[in-house]
Amino acid sequence: MAPTLKEVAKEAGVAISTASGILTERPDSWASESTRKRVQEAANRLGYEANRYARGLRIGSFQTIGLLVPDLLNPVYTVYARAIQEALEKAGYSLTVEEAKASLKGESAAVKKLLASQVDGILCFFMDMKAHEKLFTKQKNNNLPMVFFGDSYPNSGIDNVQIDFGRGTKEAIEELIKLGHSNIGVLYGYHPVPKERERADSRMEFFQTVLSKHDLPFPESNLLKSGHTMQNAYDRFKEYLDSTDPTDRVSAVFAINDILALGVMRAAIDHGLSIPEDLSIIGVDNTPMSQFSPIALSSVGYPIREIARTATDFLISRLQGDKEAQREVMFSTHLVHRESIAPPAVEVV
Amino acid sequence: MAPTLKEVAKEAGVAISTASGILTERPDSWASESTRKRVQEAANRLGYEANRYARGLRIGSFQTIGLLVPDLLNPVYTVYARAIQEALEKAGYSLTVEEAKASLKGESAAVKKLLASQVDGILCFFMDMKAHEKLFTKQKNNNLPMVFFGDSYPNSGIDNVQIDFGRGTKEAIEELIKLGHSNIGVLYGYHPVPKERERADSRMEFFQTVLSKHDLPFPESNLLKSGHTMQNAYDRFKEYLDSTDPTDRVSAVFAINDILALGVMRAAIDHGLSIPEDLSIIGVDNTPMSQFSPIALSSVGYPIREIARTATDFLISRLQGDKEAQREVMFSTHLVHRESIAPPAVEVV
DNA sequence: TTGAAAGCGCTAACAA
DNA sequence: TTGTTAGCGCTTTCAA
C-alpha cells in the first residue's frame, strides 16, 4: 500500500540506508547534493511517509504518550485533551487517550491498557488513584515517566499538577453566605470512589471547612450524591426536591462540577423554582457552557490550558532525561460570579 | 521495559514460536496441555502483552481505524467518537482520531496524517469533501476502505451514511410558521467552506425551500454567518441585534447546530430579549446540552449512536472483504420541541 | 560518499 | 508436538 523506504531507495537508485539517512536528516549522512535531491524527489513522487511503527520498533520508542481521563463526555476533559495534544505535537509526540468511562472498572482497564501500549509516558486523571497503586510503582521501576493531575504521590518521583480548590471554594461559599444563605447543600458524584474514600475530594472538604468556620450547620441530608452525568444530577436533585419539605430545603447548592450544576439547575426549574431567586447554584470548572448558559452559571474556575501545558512540559522534560526531584505545582482557583446566585427568597411564614 | 515474547519463551523453556502460537491461540498450534499451561503462566508472571506494533508490522495491519472530525469541542462529535470507539472495540480494532480543528487547512492536514498513518480504514466527517477529492481517489485505488458521514461520493465505492435534514428542518420551520413567525433568520457557521460551496449545506437549503413553499420572504440580511464556536455565534448575533432596527428584526432563528443556537440565545438575553417571547430559537443535533439548558432548546435530532454504529459496521464489513456495491443509508431527523420556541410577541406599533 | 547487514518484537511457513 | 528461520519497514553500525 503505502510506499516503503525500499521503494524510495530503488526509485532513487540508492541503497536503502542512504535514503534513510537523507530522509531523517541524520547528521552523519554525508550524501552528495545530487543524491540528496534524487532521494527527496523520489520520496515526494511516491508520497513516501515513514512507517512510524516500524521506526518505533527499531528505535525503541513510538513517540507516543498516553492520557487517562475519567470521561470525555464532560467537556472539561476535552479541553484538557486538546491542550495536551497541542503541547505534545510541538515536541513531536502523539497522544493516545484512554477513557475510564466514569467507572472504576473502566479506570483499571484503561490503566492496564495504557501500561501495555508501548507509550513513552503517561498523563493521568484518576478517579481513584489508590486503586492502581501497585501498577504505578511497578511502572516506576520500569522507568515509565508519569505525571498525575490532582493526585500527589509522595516520594514516588512522579510529578504532579494540582488544583487548590481552597480559595475558589471559599470564595464561592462565602459569597453565598454573604448573600444571606445559611442552608447550603452540596452535590457531588463524579468520582465513583469506594465508600471509605468517598469524602476525600478536596472540594467537599473545603466546602465543609468553610461552613463550619462560619458556624453553619451541615446536616447529612444536605449532602447529595449522584452519578456523573447531567441526567444523574438531574434525577438526584429532583428526588431531593420531591422528598424535602420546602421549609427545610437548601437555598443554595454547590455542585462539584459544571455539568452536575446544570443538571441541578434544570431539575429546580422543572420543579417550578426560579433561578436564582429560589435557588442559587455554583459549579466548578468554568467550562464554556457555564458562561453561555441562558442562566449563566457561577463557577469555580482555574487555568485549564495552563495546567495541561505544565503537566505536559513536566512529562516531556522527564522524557528528555531530566532527573530533578519530584515536582509538584499547585494552581489556584477563583469564583466566577454569574447569574445563578442571588440572595435567598424571603421566607414566607 | 515491557517483557517480550522471547523472554516469555525463555521463562517457559519453549521456543519463541511455540509461545507465539499458544498466546495468540493460533489454531494450528498443537501444543500439549502442559506446555500451554507453562507458557500461559510465564506470560502472566511477567505481565506479558504482545507489542501490537511489532505484531502489526508482521501481519501487515495495525488493526486501527482513523476517524476525522471537524472539532471535538462540539459535543456532538464526542458522542459520535465514543459510539464508534465502542463498536470498533467489539471488532478488535482501535480508534485514532484526528481533528480538523474547524479549519480547512487543519482538515487537509488531518486527512494527510490519517492517510499516512497505517490505519486499516477511515471514517470521515468532512467540512469540505471536495477539497480532498484527489486524495481519496488515490486511496481508493490503494484499497483503503473508507466511509463518509454526510457526504456521498457517487460511483466511488465509498460507503456513506447520511442525515436527511429535510424532515426535521421542515418540521422546525413549519412549527415556527404555525406559531406565527414570518421573519425567520438562519445562522450557520460551522463549516469554513470556500465561498463557492458555501450555501451547499443541506440544512440551509431545506430551510430556504420551506420558506419559499410558504411564500415567506428571505432577505439576505436574515442570513447570518459566524464562526464555529458558541462565542462566534454570540458575537455575530450580538452584532446583528445591535445593528438591526427592532421592527425589522427576526422573531425566530434557526441555527445550524446546538452550540451556535445557544450562543445566539445568550446574545439575545444579553441584549435584553426574553426567550422565547421575543425570540424563538431552534438548533440542530439534539445534544444533551439542548435538553438540559435552563431554557431548553428545541432541536432537530437524529439517532447519533445508531448512525455511528452503522458507519462503523460498513467499514468493518469492508475490512473483512465485503465487495458489495457501494452502500448509502439515510437517517431521518425530527424536531424535538422544547421551551425555546413560542409565538412571536405582538408587535407594538 | 555510499552500501551491506543486523536486529527491534512479532508471526507463520516449514522442518524436525 | 516443537523449533528454526525468514521477514514486516525501519535505523544504524561498520565496512567499502
PDB file of C-alpha atoms in Angstrom, chain A residues 1-2 46-47 49-54 57 62 64 70-73 75 78-79 82 85-86 89 94 96 99 101-102 112-113 115-118 138 142-144 230-232 234 262-263 265-266 269-270 288-289 291-296 339, chain B residues 1-2 45-47 49-54 57 62 64 70-73 75 78-79 82 85-86 89 94 96 99 101-102 112-113 115-118 138 142-144 230-231 234 262-263 265-266 269-270 288-289 291-296 339:
ATOM      1  CA  MET A   1       0.000   0.000   0.000  1.00  0.00           C
ATOM      2  CA  ALA A   2       1.920   2.922   1.303  1.00  0.00           C
ATOM      3  CA  LEU A  46       5.817   8.255  -4.314  1.00  0.00           C
ATOM      4  CA  GLY A  47       4.269  10.173  -1.469  1.00  0.00           C
ATOM      5  CA  GLU A  49       5.908   8.786   4.741  1.00  0.00           C
ATOM      6  CA  ALA A  50       7.921   6.697   7.114  1.00  0.00           C
ATOM      7  CA  ASN A  51       6.038   3.976   8.898  1.00  0.00           C
ATOM      8  CA  ARG A  52       6.177   5.231  12.430  1.00  0.00           C
ATOM      9  CA  TYR A  53       5.624   1.837  13.947  1.00  0.00           C
ATOM     10  CA  ALA A  54       8.483   0.228  12.101  1.00  0.00           C
ATOM     11  CA  LEU A  57      10.200  -0.683  16.807  1.00  0.00           C
ATOM     12  CA  PHE A  62       6.872   5.115  19.375  1.00  0.00           C
ATOM     13  CA  THR A  64       3.570   8.487  21.902  1.00  0.00           C
ATOM     14  CA  PRO A  70     -12.430   9.750  33.548  1.00  0.00           C
ATOM     15  CA  ASP A  71     -14.945  10.699  30.893  1.00  0.00           C
ATOM     16  CA  LEU A  72     -14.728  12.607  27.661  1.00  0.00           C
ATOM     17  CA  LEU A  73     -18.410  13.408  27.802  1.00  0.00           C
ATOM     18  CA  PRO A  75     -16.290  18.890  28.260  1.00  0.00           C
ATOM     19  CA  THR A  78     -11.892  17.544  26.059  1.00  0.00           C
ATOM     20  CA  VAL A  79     -10.446  20.967  26.761  1.00  0.00           C
ATOM     21  CA  ARG A  82      -6.788  19.298  23.274  1.00  0.00           C
ATOM     22  CA  GLN A  85      -2.294  17.277  22.352  1.00  0.00           C
ATOM     23  CA  GLU A  86      -1.156  20.656  21.133  1.00  0.00           C
ATOM     24  CA  GLU A  89       2.652  17.902  18.998  1.00  0.00           C
ATOM     25  CA  SER A  94       1.428  11.958  19.585  1.00  0.00           C
ATOM     26  CA  THR A  96      -3.480   8.390  22.653  1.00  0.00           C
ATOM     27  CA  GLU A  99     -11.289   6.830  28.905  1.00  0.00           C
ATOM     28  CA  LYS A 101     -15.899   5.983  31.225  1.00  0.00           C
ATOM     29  CA  ALA A 102     -16.611   7.038  34.744  1.00  0.00           C
ATOM     30  CA  LYS A 112      -3.726  -1.585  32.153  1.00  0.00           C
ATOM     31  CA  LYS A 113      -4.288  -0.790  28.537  1.00  0.00           C
ATOM     32  CA  LEU A 115       0.700   0.413  30.543  1.00  0.00           C
ATOM     33  CA  ALA A 116       0.681  -2.266  27.900  1.00  0.00           C
ATOM     34  CA  SER A 117       0.519   0.076  24.987  1.00  0.00           C
ATOM     35  CA  GLN A 118       4.142   0.994  24.320  1.00  0.00           C
ATOM     36  CA  LYS A 138       5.866  -1.326  39.211  1.00  0.00           C
ATOM     37  CA  ASN A 142      10.250   0.310  34.781  1.00  0.00           C
ATOM     38  CA  ASN A 143      11.008   3.944  34.266  1.00  0.00           C
ATOM     39  CA  LEU A 144       7.856   4.905  32.536  1.00  0.00           C
ATOM     40  CA  MET A 230     -26.222  15.746  33.878  1.00  0.00           C
ATOM     41  CA  GLN A 231     -29.078  13.309  33.882  1.00  0.00           C
ATOM     42  CA  ASN A 232     -27.844  11.720  37.108  1.00  0.00           C
ATOM     43  CA  TYR A 234     -30.995  15.998  37.486  1.00  0.00           C
ATOM     44  CA  LEU A 262     -26.544  22.367  35.217  1.00  0.00           C
ATOM     45  CA  GLY A 263     -28.406  19.146  35.924  1.00  0.00           C
ATOM     46  CA  MET A 265     -30.486  23.796  37.730  1.00  0.00           C
ATOM     47  CA  ARG A 266     -32.712  22.012  35.264  1.00  0.00           C
ATOM     48  CA  ILE A 269     -36.616  24.725  37.081  1.00  0.00           C
ATOM     49  CA  ASP A 270     -38.762  21.694  36.329  1.00  0.00           C
ATOM     50  CA  PRO A 288     -17.813  27.385  28.247  1.00  0.00           C
ATOM     51  CA  MET A 289     -21.264  26.028  28.925  1.00  0.00           C
ATOM     52  CA  GLN A 291     -20.682  31.071  30.589  1.00  0.00           C
ATOM     53  CA  PHE A 292     -23.185  30.631  27.799  1.00  0.00           C
ATOM     54  CA  SER A 293     -25.958  29.051  29.785  1.00  0.00           C
ATOM     55  CA  PRO A 294     -29.170  31.081  29.434  1.00  0.00           C
ATOM     56  CA  ILE A 295     -28.971  31.494  33.169  1.00  0.00           C
ATOM     57  CA  ALA A 296     -25.235  31.913  33.363  1.00  0.00           C
ATOM     58  CA  GLU A 339     -26.317  34.975  37.210  1.00  0.00           C
TER      59      GLU A 339
ATOM     60  CA  MET B   1      10.846  -2.403  29.589  1.00  0.00           C
ATOM     61  CA  ALA B   2       7.809  -4.456  28.787  1.00  0.00           C
ATOM     62  CA  ARG B  45       4.086 -13.928  35.721  1.00  0.00           C
ATOM     63  CA  LEU B  46       5.923 -11.462  33.537  1.00  0.00           C
ATOM     64  CA  GLY B  47       2.835  -9.452  32.733  1.00  0.00           C
ATOM     65  CA  GLU B  49       1.292  -8.189  26.488  1.00  0.00           C
ATOM     66  CA  ALA B  50       2.152  -8.504  22.848  1.00  0.00           C
ATOM     67  CA  ASN B  51       3.616  -5.427  21.250  1.00  0.00           C
ATOM     68  CA  ARG B  52       0.863  -4.529  18.857  1.00  0.00           C
ATOM     69  CA  TYR B  53       3.115  -2.565  16.591  1.00  0.00           C
ATOM     70  CA  ALA B  54       5.578  -5.385  16.131  1.00  0.00           C
ATOM     71  CA  LEU B  57       4.295  -4.835  11.221  1.00  0.00           C
ATOM     72  CA  PHE B  62      -2.212  -2.470  12.959  1.00  0.00           C
ATOM     73  CA  THR B  64      -6.580   0.527  13.773  1.00  0.00           C
ATOM     74  CA  PRO B  70     -14.156  18.788  12.365  1.00  0.00           C
ATOM     75  CA  ASP B  71     -13.916  19.742  16.013  1.00  0.00           C
ATOM     76  CA  LEU B  72     -14.080  17.806  19.242  1.00  0.00           C
ATOM     77  CA  LEU B  73     -15.116  20.886  21.133  1.00  0.00           C
ATOM     78  CA  PRO B  75     -20.026  17.710  21.896  1.00  0.00           C
ATOM     79  CA  THR B  78     -17.521  13.339  21.098  1.00  0.00           C
ATOM     80  CA  VAL B  79     -20.768  11.423  21.194  1.00  0.00           C
ATOM     81  CA  ARG B  82     -17.440   7.290  21.642  1.00  0.00           C
ATOM     82  CA  GLN B  85     -14.924   3.503  19.516  1.00  0.00           C
ATOM     83  CA  GLU B  86     -17.269   1.123  21.258  1.00  0.00           C
ATOM     84  CA  GLU B  89     -13.587  -2.315  20.149  1.00  0.00           C
ATOM     85  CA  SER B  94      -8.702   0.595  17.944  1.00  0.00           C
ATOM     86  CA  THR B  96      -7.308   7.061  16.400  1.00  0.00           C
ATOM     87  CA  GLU B  99      -9.352  16.778  14.426  1.00  0.00           C
ATOM     88  CA  LYS B 101      -9.978  21.969  14.378  1.00  0.00           C
ATOM     89  CA  ALA B 102     -12.590  23.656  12.307  1.00  0.00           C
ATOM     90  CA  LYS B 112      -2.918  13.581   5.088  1.00  0.00           C
ATOM     91  CA  LYS B 113      -1.973  12.490   8.547  1.00  0.00           C
ATOM     92  CA  LEU B 115      -3.639   8.531   5.103  1.00  0.00           C
ATOM     93  CA  ALA B 116      -0.034   8.247   6.195  1.00  0.00           C
ATOM     94  CA  SER B 117      -0.780   6.644   9.488  1.00  0.00           C
ATOM     95  CA  GLN B 118      -1.044   2.961   8.676  1.00  0.00           C
ATOM     96  CA  LYS B 138      -5.783   7.778  -4.878  1.00  0.00           C
ATOM     97  CA  ASN B 142      -4.891   1.762  -2.754  1.00  0.00           C
ATOM     98  CA  ASN B 143      -7.821  -0.079  -1.315  1.00  0.00           C
ATOM     99  CA  LEU B 144      -8.066   1.765   1.898  1.00  0.00           C
ATOM    100  CA  MET B 230     -20.514  29.490  20.819  1.00  0.00           C
ATOM    101  CA  GLN B 231     -18.556  32.679  21.213  1.00  0.00           C
ATOM    102  CA  TYR B 234     -22.738  35.029  20.266  1.00  0.00           C
ATOM    103  CA  LEU B 262     -27.005  28.513  22.450  1.00  0.00           C
ATOM    104  CA  GLY B 263     -24.622  31.300  21.515  1.00  0.00           C
ATOM    105  CA  MET B 265     -29.688  32.587  22.817  1.00  0.00           C
ATOM    106  CA  ARG B 266     -27.113  34.091  25.137  1.00  0.00           C
ATOM    107  CA  ILE B 269     -30.624  37.511  26.530  1.00  0.00           C
ATOM    108  CA  ASP B 270     -27.740  39.926  26.962  1.00  0.00           C
ATOM    109  CA  PRO B 288     -27.610  16.774  25.896  1.00  0.00           C
ATOM    110  CA  MET B 289     -26.958  20.447  26.437  1.00  0.00           C
ATOM    111  CA  GLN B 291     -32.165  19.227  26.765  1.00  0.00           C
ATOM    112  CA  PHE B 292     -30.635  20.471  29.986  1.00  0.00           C
ATOM    113  CA  SER B 293     -30.338  24.109  29.081  1.00  0.00           C
ATOM    114  CA  PRO B 294     -32.171  26.292  31.608  1.00  0.00           C
ATOM    115  CA  ILE B 295     -34.255  27.423  28.698  1.00  0.00           C
ATOM    116  CA  ALA B 296     -34.476  24.079  26.982  1.00  0.00           C
ATOM    117  CA  GLU B 339     -39.047  25.698  25.595  1.00  0.00           C
TER     118      GLU B 339
END
